[in-house]
PDB file of C-alpha atoms in Angstrom:
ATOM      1  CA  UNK F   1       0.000   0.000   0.000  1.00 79.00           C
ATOM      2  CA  UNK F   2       1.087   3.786  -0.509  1.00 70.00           C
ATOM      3  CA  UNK F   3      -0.030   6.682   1.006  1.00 65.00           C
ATOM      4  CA  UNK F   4      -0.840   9.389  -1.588  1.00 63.00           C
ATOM      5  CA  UNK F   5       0.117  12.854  -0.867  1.00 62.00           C
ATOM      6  CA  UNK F   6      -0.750  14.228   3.077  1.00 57.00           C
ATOM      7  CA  UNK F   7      -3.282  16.731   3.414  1.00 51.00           C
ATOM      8  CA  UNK F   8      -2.879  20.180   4.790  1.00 47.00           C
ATOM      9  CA  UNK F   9      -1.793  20.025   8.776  1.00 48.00           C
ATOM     10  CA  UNK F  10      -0.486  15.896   8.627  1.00 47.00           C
ATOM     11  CA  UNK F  11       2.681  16.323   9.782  1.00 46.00           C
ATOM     12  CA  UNK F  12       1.678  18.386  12.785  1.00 46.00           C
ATOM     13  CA  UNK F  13      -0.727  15.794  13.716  1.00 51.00           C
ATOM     14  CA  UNK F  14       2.026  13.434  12.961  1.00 52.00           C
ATOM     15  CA  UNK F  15       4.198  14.851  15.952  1.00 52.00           C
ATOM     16  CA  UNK F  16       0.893  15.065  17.942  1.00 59.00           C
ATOM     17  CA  UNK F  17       0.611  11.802  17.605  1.00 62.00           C
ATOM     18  CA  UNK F  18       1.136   9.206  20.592  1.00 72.00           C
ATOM     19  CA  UNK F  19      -1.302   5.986  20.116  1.00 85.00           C
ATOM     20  CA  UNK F  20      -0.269   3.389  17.934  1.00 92.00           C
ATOM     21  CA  UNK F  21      -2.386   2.918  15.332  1.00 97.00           C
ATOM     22  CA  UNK F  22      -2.375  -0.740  15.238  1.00 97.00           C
ATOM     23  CA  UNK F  23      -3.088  -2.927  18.352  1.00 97.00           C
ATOM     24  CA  UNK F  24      -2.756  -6.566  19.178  1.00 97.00           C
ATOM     25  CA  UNK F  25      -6.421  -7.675  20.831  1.00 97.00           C
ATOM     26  CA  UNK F  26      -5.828 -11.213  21.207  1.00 97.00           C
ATOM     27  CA  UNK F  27      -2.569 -13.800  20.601  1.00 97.00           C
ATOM     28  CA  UNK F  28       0.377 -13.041  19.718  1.00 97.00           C
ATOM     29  CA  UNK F  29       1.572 -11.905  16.114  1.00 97.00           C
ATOM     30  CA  UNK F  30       4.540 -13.031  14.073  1.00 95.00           C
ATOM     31  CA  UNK F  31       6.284  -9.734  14.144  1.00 97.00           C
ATOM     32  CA  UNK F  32       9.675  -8.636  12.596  1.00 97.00           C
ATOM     33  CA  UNK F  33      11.936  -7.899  15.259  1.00 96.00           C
ATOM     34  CA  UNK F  34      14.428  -5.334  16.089  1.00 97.00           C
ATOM     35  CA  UNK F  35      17.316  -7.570  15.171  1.00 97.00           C
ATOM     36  CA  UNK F  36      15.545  -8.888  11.901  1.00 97.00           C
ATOM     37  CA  UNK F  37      14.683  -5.087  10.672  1.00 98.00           C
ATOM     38  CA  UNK F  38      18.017  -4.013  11.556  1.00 98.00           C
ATOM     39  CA  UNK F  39      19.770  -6.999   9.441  1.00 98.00           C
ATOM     40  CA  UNK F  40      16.774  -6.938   6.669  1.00 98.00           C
ATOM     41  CA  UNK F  41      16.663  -2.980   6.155  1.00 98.00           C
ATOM     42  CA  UNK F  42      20.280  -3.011   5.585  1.00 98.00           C
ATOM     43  CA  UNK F  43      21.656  -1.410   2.472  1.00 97.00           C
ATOM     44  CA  UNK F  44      23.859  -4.607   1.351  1.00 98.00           C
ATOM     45  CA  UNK F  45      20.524  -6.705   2.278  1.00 98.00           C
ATOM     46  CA  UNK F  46      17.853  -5.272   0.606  1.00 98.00           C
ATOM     47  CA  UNK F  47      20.252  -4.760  -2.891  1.00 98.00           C
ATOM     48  CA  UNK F  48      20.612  -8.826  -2.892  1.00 98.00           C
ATOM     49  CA  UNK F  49      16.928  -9.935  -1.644  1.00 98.00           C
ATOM     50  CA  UNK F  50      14.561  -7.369  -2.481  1.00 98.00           C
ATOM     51  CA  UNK F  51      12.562  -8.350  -5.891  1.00 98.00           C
ATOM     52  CA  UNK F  52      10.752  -5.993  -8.472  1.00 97.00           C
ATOM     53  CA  UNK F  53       7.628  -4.900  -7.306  1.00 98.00           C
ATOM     54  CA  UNK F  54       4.683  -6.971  -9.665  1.00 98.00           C
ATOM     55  CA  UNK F  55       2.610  -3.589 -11.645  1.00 98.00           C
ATOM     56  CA  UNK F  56      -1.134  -3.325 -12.277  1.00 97.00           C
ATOM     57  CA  UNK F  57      -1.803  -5.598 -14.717  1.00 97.00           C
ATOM     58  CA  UNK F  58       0.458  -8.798 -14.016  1.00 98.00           C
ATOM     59  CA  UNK F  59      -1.908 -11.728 -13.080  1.00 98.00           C
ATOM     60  CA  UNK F  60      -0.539 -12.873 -10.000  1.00 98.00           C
ATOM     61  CA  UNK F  61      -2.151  -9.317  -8.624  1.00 98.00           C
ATOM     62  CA  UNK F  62      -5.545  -9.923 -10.188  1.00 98.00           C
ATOM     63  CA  UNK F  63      -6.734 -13.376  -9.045  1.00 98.00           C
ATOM     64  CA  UNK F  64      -6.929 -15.023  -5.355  1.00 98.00           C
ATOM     65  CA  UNK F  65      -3.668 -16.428  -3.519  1.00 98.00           C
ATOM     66  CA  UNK F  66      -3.445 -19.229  -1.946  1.00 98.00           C
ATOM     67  CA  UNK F  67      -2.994 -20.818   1.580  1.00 97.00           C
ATOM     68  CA  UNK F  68       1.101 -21.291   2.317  1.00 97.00           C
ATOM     69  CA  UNK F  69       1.755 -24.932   3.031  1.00 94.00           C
ATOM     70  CA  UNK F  70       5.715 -24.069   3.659  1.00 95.00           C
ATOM     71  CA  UNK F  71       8.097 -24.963   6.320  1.00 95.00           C
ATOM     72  CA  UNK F  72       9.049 -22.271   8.687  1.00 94.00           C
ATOM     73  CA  UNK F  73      12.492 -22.130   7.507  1.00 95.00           C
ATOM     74  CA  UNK F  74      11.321 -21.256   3.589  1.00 97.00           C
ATOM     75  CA  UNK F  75       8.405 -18.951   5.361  1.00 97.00           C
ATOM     76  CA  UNK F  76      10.970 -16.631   7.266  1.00 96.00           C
ATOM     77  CA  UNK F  77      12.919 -16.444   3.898  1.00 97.00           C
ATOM     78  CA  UNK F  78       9.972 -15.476   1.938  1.00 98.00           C
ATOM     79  CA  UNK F  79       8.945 -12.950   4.730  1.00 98.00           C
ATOM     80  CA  UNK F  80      12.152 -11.782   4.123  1.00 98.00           C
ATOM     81  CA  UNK F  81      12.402 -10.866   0.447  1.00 98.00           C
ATOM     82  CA  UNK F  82       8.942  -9.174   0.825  1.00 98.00           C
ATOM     83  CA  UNK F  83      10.892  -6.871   3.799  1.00 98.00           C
ATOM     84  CA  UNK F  84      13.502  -6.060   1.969  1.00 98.00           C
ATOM     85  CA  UNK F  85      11.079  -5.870  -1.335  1.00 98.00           C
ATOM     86  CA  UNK F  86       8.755  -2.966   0.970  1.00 97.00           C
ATOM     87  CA  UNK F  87      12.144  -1.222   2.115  1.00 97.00           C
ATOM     88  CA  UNK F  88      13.390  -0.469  -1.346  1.00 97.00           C
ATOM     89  CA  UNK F  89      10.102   0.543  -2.672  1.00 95.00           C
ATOM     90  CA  UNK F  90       9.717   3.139   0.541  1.00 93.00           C
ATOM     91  CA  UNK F  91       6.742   0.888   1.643  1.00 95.00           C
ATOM     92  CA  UNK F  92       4.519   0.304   5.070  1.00 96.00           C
ATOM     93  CA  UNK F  93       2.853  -3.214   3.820  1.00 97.00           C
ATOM     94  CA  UNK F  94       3.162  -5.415   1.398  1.00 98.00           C
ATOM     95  CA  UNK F  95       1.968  -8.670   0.023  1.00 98.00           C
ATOM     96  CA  UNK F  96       3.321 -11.651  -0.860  1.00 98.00           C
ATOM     97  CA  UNK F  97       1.537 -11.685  -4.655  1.00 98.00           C
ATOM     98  CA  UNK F  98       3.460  -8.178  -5.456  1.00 98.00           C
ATOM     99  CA  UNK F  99       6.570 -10.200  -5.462  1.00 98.00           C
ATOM    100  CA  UNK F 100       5.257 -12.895  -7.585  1.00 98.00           C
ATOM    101  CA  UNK F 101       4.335 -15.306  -4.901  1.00 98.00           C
ATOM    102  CA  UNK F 102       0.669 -15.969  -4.986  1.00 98.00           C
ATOM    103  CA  UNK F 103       0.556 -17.024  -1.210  1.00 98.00           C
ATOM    104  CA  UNK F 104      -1.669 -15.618   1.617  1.00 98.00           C
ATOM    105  CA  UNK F 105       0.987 -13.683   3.437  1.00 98.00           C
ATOM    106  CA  UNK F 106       0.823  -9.768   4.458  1.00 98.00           C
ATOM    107  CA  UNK F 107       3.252  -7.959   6.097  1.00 98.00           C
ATOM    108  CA  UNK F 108       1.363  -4.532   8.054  1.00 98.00           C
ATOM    109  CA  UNK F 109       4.030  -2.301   8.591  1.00 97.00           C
ATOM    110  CA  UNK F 110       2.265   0.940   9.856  1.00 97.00           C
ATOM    111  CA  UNK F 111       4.276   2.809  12.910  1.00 96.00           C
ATOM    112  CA  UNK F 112       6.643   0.040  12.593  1.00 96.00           C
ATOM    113  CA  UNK F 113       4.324  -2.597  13.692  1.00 97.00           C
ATOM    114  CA  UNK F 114       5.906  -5.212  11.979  1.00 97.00           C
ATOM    115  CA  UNK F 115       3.123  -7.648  11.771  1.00 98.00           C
ATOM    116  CA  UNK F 116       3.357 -10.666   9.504  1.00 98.00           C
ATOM    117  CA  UNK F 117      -0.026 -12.140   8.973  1.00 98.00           C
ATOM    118  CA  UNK F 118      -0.734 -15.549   7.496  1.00 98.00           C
ATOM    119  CA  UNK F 119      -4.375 -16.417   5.894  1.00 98.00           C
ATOM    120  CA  UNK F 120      -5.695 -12.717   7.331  1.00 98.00           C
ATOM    121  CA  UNK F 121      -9.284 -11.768   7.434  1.00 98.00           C
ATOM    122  CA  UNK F 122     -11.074  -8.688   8.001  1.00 98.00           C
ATOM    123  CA  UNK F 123     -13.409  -9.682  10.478  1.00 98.00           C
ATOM    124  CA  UNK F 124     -15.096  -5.893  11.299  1.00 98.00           C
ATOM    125  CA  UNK F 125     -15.058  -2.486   9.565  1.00 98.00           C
ATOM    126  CA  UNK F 126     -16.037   0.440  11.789  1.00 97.00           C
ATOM    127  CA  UNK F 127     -19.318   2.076  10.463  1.00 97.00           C
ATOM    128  CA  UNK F 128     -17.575   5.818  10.535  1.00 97.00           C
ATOM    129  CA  UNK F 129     -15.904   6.237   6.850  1.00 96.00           C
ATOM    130  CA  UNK F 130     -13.794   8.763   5.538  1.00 95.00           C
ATOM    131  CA  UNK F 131     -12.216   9.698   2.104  1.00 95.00           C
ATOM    132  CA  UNK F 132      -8.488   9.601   1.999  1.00 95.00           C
ATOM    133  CA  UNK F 133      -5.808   9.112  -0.255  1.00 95.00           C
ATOM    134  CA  UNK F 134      -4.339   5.811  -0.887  1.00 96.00           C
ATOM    135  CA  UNK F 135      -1.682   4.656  -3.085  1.00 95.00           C
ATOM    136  CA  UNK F 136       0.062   1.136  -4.112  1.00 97.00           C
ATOM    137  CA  UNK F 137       4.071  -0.253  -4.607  1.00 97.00           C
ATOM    138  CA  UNK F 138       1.794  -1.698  -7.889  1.00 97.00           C
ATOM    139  CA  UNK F 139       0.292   0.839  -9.364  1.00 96.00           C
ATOM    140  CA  UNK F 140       3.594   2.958  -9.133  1.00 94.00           C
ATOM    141  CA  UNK F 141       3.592   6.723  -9.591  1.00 93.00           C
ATOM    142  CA  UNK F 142       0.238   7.436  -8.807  1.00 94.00           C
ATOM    143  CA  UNK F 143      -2.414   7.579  -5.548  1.00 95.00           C
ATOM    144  CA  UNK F 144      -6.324   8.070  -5.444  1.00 96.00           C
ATOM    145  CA  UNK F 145      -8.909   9.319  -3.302  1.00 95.00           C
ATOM    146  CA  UNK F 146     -11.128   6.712  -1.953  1.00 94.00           C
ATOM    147  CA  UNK F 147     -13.451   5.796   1.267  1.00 95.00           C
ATOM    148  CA  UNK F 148     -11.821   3.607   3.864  1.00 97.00           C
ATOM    149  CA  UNK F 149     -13.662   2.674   6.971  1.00 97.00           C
ATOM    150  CA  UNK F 150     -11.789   4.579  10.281  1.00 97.00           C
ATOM    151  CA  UNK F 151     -11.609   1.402  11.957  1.00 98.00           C
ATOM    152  CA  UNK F 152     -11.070  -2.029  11.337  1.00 98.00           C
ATOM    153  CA  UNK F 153     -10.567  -6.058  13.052  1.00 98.00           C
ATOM    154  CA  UNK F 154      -8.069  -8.284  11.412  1.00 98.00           C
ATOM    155  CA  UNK F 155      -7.062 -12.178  12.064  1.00 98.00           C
ATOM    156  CA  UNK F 156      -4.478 -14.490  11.077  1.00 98.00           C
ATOM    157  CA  UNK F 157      -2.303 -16.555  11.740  1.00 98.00           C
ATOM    158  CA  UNK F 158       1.264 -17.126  12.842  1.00 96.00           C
ATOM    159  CA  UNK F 159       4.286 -18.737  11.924  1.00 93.00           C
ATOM    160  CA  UNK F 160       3.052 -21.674  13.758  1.00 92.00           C
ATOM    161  CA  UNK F 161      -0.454 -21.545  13.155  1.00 94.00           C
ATOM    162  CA  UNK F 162      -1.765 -19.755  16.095  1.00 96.00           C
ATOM    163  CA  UNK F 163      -4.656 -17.074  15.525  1.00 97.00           C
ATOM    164  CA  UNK F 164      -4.171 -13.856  16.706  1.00 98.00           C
ATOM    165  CA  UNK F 165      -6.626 -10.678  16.193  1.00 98.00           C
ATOM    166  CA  UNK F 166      -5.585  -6.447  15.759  1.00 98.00           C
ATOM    167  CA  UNK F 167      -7.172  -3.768  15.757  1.00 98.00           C
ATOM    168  CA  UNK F 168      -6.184  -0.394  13.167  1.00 98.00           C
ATOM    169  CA  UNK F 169      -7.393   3.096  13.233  1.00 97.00           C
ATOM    170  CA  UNK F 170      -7.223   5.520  10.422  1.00 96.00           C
ATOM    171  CA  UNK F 171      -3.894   4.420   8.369  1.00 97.00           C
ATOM    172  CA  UNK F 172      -3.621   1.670  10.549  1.00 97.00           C
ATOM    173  CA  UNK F 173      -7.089   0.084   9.461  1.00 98.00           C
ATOM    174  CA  UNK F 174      -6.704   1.173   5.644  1.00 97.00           C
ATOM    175  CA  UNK F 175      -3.071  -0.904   5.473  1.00 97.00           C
ATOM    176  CA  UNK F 176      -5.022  -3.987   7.081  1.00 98.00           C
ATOM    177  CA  UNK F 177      -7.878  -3.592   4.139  1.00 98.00           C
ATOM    178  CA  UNK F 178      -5.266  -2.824   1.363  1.00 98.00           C
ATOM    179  CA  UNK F 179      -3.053  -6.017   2.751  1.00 98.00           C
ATOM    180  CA  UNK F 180      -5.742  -7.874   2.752  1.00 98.00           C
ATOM    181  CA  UNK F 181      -7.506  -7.125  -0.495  1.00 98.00           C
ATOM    182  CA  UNK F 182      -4.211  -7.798  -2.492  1.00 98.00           C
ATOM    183  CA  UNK F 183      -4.971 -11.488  -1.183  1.00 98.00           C
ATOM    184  CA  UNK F 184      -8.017 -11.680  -2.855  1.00 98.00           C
ATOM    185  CA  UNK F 185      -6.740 -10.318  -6.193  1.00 98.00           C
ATOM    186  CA  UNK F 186      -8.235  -6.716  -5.227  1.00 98.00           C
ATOM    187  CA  UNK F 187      -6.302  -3.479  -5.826  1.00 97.00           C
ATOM    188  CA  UNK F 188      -7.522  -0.313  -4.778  1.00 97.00           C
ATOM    189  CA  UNK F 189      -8.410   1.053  -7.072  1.00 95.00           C
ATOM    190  CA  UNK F 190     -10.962  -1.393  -8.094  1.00 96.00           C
ATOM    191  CA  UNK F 191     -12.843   0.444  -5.017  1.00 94.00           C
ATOM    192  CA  UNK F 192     -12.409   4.035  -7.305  1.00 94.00           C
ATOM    193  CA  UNK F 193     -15.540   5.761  -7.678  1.00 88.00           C
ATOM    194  CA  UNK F 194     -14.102   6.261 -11.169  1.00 88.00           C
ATOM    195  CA  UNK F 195     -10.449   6.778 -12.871  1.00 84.00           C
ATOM    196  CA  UNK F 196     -11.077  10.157 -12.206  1.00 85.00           C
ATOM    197  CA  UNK F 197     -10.383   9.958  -9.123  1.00 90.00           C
ATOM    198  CA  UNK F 198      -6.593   8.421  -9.707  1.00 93.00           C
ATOM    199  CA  UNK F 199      -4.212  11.147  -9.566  1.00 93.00           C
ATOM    200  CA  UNK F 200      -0.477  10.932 -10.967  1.00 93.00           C
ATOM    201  CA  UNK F 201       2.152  11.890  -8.126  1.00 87.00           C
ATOM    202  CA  UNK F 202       3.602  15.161  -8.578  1.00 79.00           C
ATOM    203  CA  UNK F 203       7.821  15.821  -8.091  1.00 70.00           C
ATOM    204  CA  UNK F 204       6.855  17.517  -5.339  1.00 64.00           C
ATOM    205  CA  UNK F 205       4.784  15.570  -3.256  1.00 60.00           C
ATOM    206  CA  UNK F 206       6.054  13.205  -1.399  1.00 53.00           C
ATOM    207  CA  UNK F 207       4.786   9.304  -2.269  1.00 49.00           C
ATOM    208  CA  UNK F 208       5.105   7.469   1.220  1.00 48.00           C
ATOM    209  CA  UNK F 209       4.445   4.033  -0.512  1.00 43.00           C
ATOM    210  CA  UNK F 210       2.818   1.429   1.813  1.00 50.00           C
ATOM    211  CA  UNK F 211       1.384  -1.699   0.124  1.00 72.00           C
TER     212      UNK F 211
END
């Protein structure tokens, strides 16, 4: 997922900010550690591991993944390309299909949460909506303006199988819908009101990718 360009007053609220906005209700998630970001966000890292980012149009992005039947070992090295794949595309989230690997498997990155999530699910969507922008590592160079719910409840599972359920507000709960929707074959901007409503990124607006 991508954030499209901030509006007006963001980065104050940014500072203001002090409640993460994802939170583990129940379990415990697969997250990437300290040590693991530190050693998979490194330059020398990320230039052998990370992949090209799949664009609109490839078919791995259009149709359902599946469920992972891998052993731990191969899922931690997976998880790891689509790290490093998210780092060099500037990205909070990312799924495994926009590497090339049609495989239920999300990682939610917002505020650093690190979350890897296995077979996830939305389970609830707050009723309050609001239009924001939203962009995509696969539908590069541009973001649109679309209505995400404020809130929403995810599950999935671990590394070892074990369920566990968050909670996102705000950017928090649109990276957990975007994830999530790439699993199904869903982009965002299959939710557009119309193309009109996709907007190329200018030079000088920042593109915060996330997904």
């Amino acid at each position: 997922m991508s954030e499209g360009p901030p509006p007006e007053g963001t980065a104050a609220e940014e500072e203001e900010r002090t409640e993460p906005r994802i939170r583990v209700i129940k379990g415990t998630p697969w997250r990437i550690d300290a040590a693991r970001r530190e050693r998979w966000s490194a330059e020398e890292f990320v230039r052998e591991h990370a992949l090209e980012v799949r664009q609109i149009g490839d078919p791995v992005l259009h149709r359902p993944a599946s469920r992972p039947k891998l052993p731990k070992a191969e899922l931690e090295a997976l998880v790891a390309r689509m790290f490093a794949s998210m780092v060099a595309s500037n990205g909070i989230g990312i799924a495994a299909p926009q590497i090339g690997v049609p495989l239920k498997i999300a990682i939610i990155d917002v505020d650093g949460a690190g979350i890897v999530a296995i077979e996830p699910t939305i389970d609830e969507i707050s009723e309050e909506i609001e239009e924001t922008s939203e962009g995509c590592l696969s539908v590069r160079g541009f973001y649109g303006m679309l209505e995400r719910p404020l809130g929403a409840r995810l599950s999935a599972a671990d590394v070892n199988g074990k369920r566990f359920v968050i909670e996102g507000d705000e950017l928090g709960a649109q990276c957990m819908i975007h994830e999530t929707d790439h699993l199904s074959g869903t982009l965002y901007i299959d939710h557009l009101r119309s193309r009109e409503d996709l907007y190329p990124i200018r030079p000088d607006e920042t593109e915060e990718v996330g997904a």
